[in-house]
Every structure is written in C-alpha cells, then in structure tokens.
Coordinates of C-alpha atoms in Angstrom, one line a residue:
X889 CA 23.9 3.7 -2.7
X890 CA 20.1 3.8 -2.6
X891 CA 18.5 0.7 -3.2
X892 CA 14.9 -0.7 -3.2
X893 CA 14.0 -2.6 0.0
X894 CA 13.3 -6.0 -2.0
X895 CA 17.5 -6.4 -2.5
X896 CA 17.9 -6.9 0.8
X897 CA 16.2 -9.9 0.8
X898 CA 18.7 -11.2 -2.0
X899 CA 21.4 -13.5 -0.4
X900 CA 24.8 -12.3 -0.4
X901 CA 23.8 -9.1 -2.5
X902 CA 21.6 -8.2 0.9
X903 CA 23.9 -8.4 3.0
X904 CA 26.6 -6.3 1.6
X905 CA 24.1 -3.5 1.1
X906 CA 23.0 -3.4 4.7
X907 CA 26.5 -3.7 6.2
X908 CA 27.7 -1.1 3.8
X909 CA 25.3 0.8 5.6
X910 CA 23.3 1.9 2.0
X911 CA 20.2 3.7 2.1
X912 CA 16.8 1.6 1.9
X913 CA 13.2 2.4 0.2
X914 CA 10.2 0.8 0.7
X915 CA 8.9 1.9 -2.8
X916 CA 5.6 1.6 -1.2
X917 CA 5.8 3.2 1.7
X918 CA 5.5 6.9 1.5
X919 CA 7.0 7.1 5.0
X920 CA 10.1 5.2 4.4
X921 CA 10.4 7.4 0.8
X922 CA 10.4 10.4 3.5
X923 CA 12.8 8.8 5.6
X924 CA 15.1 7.3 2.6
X925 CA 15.0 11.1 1.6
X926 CA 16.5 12.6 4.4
X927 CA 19.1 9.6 4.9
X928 CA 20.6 10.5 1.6
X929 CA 20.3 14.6 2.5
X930 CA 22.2 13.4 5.5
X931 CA 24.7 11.9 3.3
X932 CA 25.0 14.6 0.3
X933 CA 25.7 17.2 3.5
X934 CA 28.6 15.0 5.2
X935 CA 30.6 14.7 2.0
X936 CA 29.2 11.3 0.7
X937 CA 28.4 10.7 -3.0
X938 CA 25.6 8.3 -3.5
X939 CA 24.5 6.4 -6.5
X940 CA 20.8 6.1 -7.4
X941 CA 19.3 4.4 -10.5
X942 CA 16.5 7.2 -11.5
X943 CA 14.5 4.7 -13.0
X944 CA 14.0 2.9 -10.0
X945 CA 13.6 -0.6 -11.9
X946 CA 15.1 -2.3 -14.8
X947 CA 14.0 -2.4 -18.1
X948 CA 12.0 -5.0 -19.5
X949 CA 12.8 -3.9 -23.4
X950 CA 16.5 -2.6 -22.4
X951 CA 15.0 1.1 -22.8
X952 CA 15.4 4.2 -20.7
X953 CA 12.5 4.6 -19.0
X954 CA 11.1 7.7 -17.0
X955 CA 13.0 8.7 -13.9
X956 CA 11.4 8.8 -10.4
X957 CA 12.3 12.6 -8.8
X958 CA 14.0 11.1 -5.4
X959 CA 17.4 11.4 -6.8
X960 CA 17.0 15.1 -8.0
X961 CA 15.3 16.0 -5.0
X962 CA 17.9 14.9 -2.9
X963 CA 20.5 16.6 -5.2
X964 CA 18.6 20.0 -5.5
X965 CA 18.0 20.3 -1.9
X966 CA 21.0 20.5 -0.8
X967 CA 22.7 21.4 -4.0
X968 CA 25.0 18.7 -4.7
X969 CA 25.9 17.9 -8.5
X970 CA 24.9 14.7 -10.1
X971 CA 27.1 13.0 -12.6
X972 CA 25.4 11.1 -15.1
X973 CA 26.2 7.6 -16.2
X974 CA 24.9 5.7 -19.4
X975 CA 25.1 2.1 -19.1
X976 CA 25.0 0.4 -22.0
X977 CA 24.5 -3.6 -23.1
X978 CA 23.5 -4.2 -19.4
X979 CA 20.1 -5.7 -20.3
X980 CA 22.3 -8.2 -22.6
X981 CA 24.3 -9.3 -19.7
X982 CA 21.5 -9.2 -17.2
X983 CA 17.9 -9.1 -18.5
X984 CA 15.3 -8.0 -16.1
X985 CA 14.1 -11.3 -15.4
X986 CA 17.5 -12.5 -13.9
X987 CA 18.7 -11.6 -10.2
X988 CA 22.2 -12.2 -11.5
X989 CA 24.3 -12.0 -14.8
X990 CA 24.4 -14.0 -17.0
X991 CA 26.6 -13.8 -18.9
X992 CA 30.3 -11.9 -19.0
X993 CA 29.8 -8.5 -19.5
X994 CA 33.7 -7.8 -21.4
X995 CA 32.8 -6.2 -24.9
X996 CA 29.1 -6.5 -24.3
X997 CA 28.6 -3.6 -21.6
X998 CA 30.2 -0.2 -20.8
X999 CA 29.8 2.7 -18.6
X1000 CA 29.8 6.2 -20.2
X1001 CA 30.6 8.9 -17.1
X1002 CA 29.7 12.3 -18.0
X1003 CA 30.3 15.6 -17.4
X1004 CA 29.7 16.6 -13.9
X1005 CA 25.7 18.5 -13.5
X1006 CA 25.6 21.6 -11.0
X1007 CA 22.2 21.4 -9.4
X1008 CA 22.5 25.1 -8.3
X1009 CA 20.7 27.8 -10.1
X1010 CA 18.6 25.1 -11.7
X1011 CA 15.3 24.3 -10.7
X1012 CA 15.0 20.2 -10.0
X1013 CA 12.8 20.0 -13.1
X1014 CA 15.7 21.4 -15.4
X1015 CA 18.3 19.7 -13.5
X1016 CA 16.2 16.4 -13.8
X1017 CA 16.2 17.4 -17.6
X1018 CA 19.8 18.0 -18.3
X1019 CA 20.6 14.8 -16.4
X1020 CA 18.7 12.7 -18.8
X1021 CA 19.7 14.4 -21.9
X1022 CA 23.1 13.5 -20.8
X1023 CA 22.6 10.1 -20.4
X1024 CA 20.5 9.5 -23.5
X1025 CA 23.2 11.6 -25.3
X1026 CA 25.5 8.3 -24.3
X1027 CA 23.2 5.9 -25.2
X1028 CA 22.4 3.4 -28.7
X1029 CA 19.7 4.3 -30.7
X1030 CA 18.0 0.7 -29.3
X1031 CA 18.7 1.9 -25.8
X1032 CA 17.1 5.5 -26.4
X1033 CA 13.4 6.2 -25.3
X1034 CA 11.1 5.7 -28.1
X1035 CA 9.6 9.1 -27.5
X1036 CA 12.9 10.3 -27.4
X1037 CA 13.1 12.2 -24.4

C-alpha cells in the first residue's frame, strides 16, 4: 500500500503500515515523492500489487475528487495494469473528519472491483482517464463529480 506519511503517526493504524513494510510519502516533500516513486516501481517489478487511493485524501462532501498522477506513473512506467475500485457509502461510515469509523459499514458501504486496465499502449494520461471513468462508472449519482468527469 502507499500511504501518506501523517498515518504513521496514528496509533495502532501506524504501526501496522510500517511493519507491513508499505510505502511512505511525504506529500510535501518532492524528494520523498521521488523516493515513494521508485519504492513502488521496485515493487510493481518484483511481482507485488500495491494499492493507492488516487485522490490522495478523503472527501469532505463524499465526492470523487481529482486524482494525483503517482499511481499512474508508477503503473505506466513499468507497465503494470491497474484495477479500479469504487467505494461506495465510505464517507457515511467514516466522514473525513473522523480517524476511525464510525459506524458499521454492513449495508451502508460496498466495494465495486472492476475490470482489470492494461497500462501498455496507453499513454498515462489515457490510462489515468480510463481508470476514472471506471470507477465513476461504479459510483451513485451523489458520489459522482459534479463536473462529471
């Protein structure tokens, strides 16, 4: 998993990402964004899947937002496909504002997996593209950008 530096200062939830030995960003460091990006190359070329969330944060109105281009980077370069997953109700179990859920996420929340995307013979901006279509494509209308891309 790739995960923003801040978790690992969140007890218990820390831990567990640092012994699982998950990839860290310092969202503000363009050094450790460097570094974070060849860690998951590294990965993606020994066989290991990684999850990303492309957004990077949650959203405040339950939204998609825009995605940040690590994941598809990482993916293009070394031309690993990317299944998409749309995850709806989570901001009804766990609004932004909370560090843990709040409630029980049975009939609230589910997971949509998608079809598998090839990242070869697509340049990251179309791959990018055809990753969120998916995942709006699994996604309630209150969920869906309001530009609708």
């Amino acid at each position: 998993m790739v995960a923003k530096n801040e978790l690992g200062k969140v007890p218990f939830i820390g831990k567990a990402i640092k012994v699982g030995g998950n990839v860290m960003v310092d969202r503000a460091s363009r050094k450790s964004q460097i570094q974070t990006l060849k860690a998951g190359m590294n990965w993606l070329k020994n066989g290991v899947n990684l999850c990303t969330f492309p957004e990077g944060t949650r959203s405040k109105t339950g939204r998609l937002m825009s995605f940040k281009r690590g994941a598809f980077t990482m993916a293009h370069k070394m031309g690993a496909p990317i299944v998409p997953l749309s995850i709806v109700g989570s901001a009804k179990v766990m609004p932004s504002h909370w560090l843990l859920p709040f409630r029980s996420s049975s009939k609230i929340a589910k997971v949509v997996v998608h079809e598998p995307i090839e990242s070869v013979g697509k340049t990251e901006q179309e791959l990018t593209e055809a990753v969120r279509k998916a995942i709006i494509s699994g996604l309630p209308e209150e969920q869906r950008p309001l530009d609708g891309k």
